[in-house]
Each structure stands twice: as C-alpha cells, then as structure tokens.
Tab-separated table of C-alpha atoms in Angstrom:
chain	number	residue	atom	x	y	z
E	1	UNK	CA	2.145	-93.609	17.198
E	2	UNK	CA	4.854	-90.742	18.144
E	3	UNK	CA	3.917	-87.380	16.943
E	4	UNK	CA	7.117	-85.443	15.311
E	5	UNK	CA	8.044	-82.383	16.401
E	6	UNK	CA	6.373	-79.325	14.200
E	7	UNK	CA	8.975	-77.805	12.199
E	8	UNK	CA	9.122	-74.182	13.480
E	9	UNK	CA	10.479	-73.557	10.040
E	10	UNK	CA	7.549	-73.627	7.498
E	11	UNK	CA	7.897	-73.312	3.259
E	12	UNK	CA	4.625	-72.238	1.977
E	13	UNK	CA	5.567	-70.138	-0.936
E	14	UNK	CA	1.705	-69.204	-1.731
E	15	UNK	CA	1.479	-68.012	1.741
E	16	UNK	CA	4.911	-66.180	1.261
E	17	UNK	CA	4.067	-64.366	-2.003
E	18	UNK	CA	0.817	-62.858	-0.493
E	19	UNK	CA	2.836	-61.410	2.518
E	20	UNK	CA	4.764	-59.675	0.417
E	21	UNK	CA	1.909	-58.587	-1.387
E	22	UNK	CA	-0.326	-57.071	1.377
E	23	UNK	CA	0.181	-54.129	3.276
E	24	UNK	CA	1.606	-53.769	7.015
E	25	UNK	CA	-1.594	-52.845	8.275
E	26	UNK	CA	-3.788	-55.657	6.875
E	27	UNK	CA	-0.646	-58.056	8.332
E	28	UNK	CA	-1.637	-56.989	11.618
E	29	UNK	CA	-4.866	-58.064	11.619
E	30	UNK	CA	-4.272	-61.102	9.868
E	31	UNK	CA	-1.101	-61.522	12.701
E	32	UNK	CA	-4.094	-61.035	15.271
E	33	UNK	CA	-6.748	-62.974	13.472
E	34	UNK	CA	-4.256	-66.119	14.073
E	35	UNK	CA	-2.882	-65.881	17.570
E	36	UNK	CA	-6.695	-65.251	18.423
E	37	UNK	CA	-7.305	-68.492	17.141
E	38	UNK	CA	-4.791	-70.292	19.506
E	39	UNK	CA	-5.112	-68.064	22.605
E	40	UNK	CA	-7.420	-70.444	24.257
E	41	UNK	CA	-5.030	-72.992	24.379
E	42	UNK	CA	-2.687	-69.777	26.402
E	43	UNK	CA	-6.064	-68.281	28.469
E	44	UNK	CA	-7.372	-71.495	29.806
E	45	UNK	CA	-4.362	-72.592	31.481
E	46	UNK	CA	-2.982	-69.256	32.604
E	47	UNK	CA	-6.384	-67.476	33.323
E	48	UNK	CA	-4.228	-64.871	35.712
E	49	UNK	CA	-1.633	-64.072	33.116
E	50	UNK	CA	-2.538	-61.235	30.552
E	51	UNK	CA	0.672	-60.335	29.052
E	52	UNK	CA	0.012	-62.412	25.598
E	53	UNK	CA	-3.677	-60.797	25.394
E	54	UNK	CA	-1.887	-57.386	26.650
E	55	UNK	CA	0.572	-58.130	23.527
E	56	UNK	CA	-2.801	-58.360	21.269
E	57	UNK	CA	-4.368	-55.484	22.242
E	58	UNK	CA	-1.334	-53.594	21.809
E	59	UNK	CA	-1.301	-54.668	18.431
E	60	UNK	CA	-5.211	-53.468	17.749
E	61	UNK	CA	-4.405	-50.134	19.404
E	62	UNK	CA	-1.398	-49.765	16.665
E	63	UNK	CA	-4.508	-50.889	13.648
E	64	UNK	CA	-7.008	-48.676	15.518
E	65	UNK	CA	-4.469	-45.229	15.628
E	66	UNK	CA	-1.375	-45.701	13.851
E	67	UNK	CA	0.351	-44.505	17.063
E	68	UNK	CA	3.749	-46.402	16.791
E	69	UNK	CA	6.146	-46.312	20.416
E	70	UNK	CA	8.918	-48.994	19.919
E	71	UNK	CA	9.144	-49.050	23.504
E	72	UNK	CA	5.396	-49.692	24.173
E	73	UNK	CA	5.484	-52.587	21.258
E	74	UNK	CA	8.859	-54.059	22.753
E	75	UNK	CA	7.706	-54.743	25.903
E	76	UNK	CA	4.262	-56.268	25.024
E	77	UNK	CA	6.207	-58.293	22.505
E	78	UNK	CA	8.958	-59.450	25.124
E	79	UNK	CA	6.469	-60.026	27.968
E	80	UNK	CA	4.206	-62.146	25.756
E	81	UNK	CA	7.239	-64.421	24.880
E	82	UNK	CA	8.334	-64.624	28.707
E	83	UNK	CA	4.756	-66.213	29.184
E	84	UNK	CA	5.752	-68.293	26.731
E	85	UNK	CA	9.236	-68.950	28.571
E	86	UNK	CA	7.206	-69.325	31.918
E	87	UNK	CA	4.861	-72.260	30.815
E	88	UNK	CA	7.379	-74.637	29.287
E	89	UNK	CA	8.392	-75.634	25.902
E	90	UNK	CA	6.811	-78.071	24.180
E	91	UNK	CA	2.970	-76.885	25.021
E	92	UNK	CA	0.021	-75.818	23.330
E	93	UNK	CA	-0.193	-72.488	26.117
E	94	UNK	CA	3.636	-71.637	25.062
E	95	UNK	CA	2.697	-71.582	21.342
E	96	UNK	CA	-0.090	-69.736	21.796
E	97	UNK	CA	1.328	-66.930	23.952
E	98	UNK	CA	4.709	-67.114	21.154
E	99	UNK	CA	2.252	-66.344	18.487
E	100	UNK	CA	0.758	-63.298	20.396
E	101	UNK	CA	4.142	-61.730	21.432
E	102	UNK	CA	5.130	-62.367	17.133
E	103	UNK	CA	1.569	-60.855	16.329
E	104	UNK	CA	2.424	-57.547	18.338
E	105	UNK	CA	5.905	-57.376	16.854
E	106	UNK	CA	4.055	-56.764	13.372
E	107	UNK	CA	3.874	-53.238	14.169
E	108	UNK	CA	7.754	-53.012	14.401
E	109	UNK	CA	7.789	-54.836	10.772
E	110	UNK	CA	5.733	-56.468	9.059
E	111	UNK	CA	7.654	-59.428	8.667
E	112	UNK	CA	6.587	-60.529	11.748
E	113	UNK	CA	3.376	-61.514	11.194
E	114	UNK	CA	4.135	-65.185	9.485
E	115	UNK	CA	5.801	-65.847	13.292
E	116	UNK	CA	2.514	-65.576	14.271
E	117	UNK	CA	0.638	-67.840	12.105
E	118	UNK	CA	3.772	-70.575	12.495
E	119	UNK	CA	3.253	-70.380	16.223
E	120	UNK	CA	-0.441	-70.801	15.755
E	121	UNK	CA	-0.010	-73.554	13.934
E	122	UNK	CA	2.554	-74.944	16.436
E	123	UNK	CA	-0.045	-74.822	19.202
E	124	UNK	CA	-2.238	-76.739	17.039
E	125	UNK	CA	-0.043	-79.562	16.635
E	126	UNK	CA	1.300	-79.717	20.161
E	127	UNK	CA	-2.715	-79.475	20.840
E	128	UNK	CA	-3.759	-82.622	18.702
E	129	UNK	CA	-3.272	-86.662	19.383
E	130	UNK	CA	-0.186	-87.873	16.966
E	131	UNK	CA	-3.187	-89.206	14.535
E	132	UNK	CA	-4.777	-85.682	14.619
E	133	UNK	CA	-2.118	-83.215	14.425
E	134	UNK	CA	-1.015	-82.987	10.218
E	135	UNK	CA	-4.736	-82.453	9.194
E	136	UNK	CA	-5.303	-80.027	12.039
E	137	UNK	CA	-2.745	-78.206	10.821
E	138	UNK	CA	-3.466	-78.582	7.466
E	139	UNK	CA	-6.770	-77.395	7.784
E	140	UNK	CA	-5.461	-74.228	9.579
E	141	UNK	CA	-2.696	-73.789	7.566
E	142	UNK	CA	-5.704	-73.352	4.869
E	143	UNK	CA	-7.638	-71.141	7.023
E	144	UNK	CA	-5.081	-68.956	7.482
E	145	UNK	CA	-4.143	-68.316	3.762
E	146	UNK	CA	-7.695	-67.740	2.929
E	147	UNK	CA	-7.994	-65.239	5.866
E	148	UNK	CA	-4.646	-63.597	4.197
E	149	UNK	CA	-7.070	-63.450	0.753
E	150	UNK	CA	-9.870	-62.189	1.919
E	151	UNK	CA	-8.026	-59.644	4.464
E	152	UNK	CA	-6.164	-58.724	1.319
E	153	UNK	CA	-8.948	-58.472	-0.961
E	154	UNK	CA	-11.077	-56.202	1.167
E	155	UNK	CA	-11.820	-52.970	0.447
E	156	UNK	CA	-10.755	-51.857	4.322
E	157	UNK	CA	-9.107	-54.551	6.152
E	158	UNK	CA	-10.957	-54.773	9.815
C-alpha cells in the first residue's frame, strides 16, 4: 500500500477558531509544545546540527522576557528551515526542523504557530508505514487541539 503525500494544507476549523481565540503568548508555547514533539525525528539524525533547537530556544527566550529583535527571530527562523532544506524533502528530520523554524516565527506573528503544528504533523506521517500514518496523525492532530485547550484554559500558560 502507497502512502499519499500529507497535504501541507490542513482545514480544521475547531483548531482554527481557538487560534484566533488565544493569545500570542500562549501560541508560542503551544508552537513549541508541537515541534518538541517531532524534534526527535530532526535530533537523531542530525545530532551535530542545532539550528532547529537554536530556533526553539529562541522562541522560549521571547515567552520567558518578552524581548522581541526581528533580526534575532529571523535568523533562527531562516536557519531552522535551511536544516530543513539541507536534509531533503520528503523526510521525517525536514518536517521536524520546518516545524521548529514556523514555531520561532510565532514571535513575529502569531499566525505562525499552526505552521508548526502542520509540520509536526507532516513529520508524523512521513514517520509512519502507509498503514500507520492517518491514525498517527489523527491521534496527534487530537493531541494537539487539546494541548491548544488546556494551554488556553490555564490560568498562566507555561
């Protein structure tokens, strides 16, 4: 059985309607929460290359301090994705280190941050057998809306 390609284009309107609803801040660390998730799939293969973890930790320093420097968030951003570039389409470790560079561009705008849960759940699929793939992703893609709630819900997002 041939797995299909994982649209990079995903409707979830539930999903949509709580971005909208939350605040930058907490879509950061939900942006983080998923590329953390996937960055295995990244650090395993490439255990000399920080730039998507760099891209991460970026993005917690923004969370931790507020302290926005587009040129600081740029660069992590556009490194992570040349990782990305660097190991090939059509693999788990590109995904992964696409969702990081996404994750860090939250702090630009907060848009951003569903890029980061697609390419999560891109590496996921490209991860998984052809048999495997739709209910890992469908189990993530429920993770990661629950994550959203809680995150959300909480009275201090961490």
């Amino acid at each position: 059985m041939k797995k299909p390609n994982f649209p990079i284009t995903m409707t979830d309107d539930v999903l949509m309607a709580l971005v909208e609803a939350t605040d930058h801040r907490t879509l950061a660390v939900w942006a983080i929460d998923c590329a953390e998730r996937v960055m295995p799939y990244f650090e395993r293969s490439f255990p000399d290359d920080p730039r998507p973890r760099r891209a991460l930790e970026t993005l917690q320093a923004w969370i931790d301090t507020g302290e926005f420097h587009m040129a600081v968030i740029r660069k992590a951003s556009l490194d992570a994705h040349a990782a990305a570039r660097e190991v090939g389409e059509d693999s788990q470790a590109c995904s992964a280190a696409r969702a990081a560079g996404q994750a860090v561009a939250t702090a630009h705008v907060y848009t951003h941050a569903p890029g980061a849960a697609i390419y999560a759940l891109q590496a996921i699929h490209r991860a998984g057998s052809a048999e495997a793939a739709a209910t890992a992703v469908a189990v993530e893609r429920v993770w990661q809306r629950m994550r959203l709630e809680t995150l959300r819900d909480a009275p201090t997002a961490q």
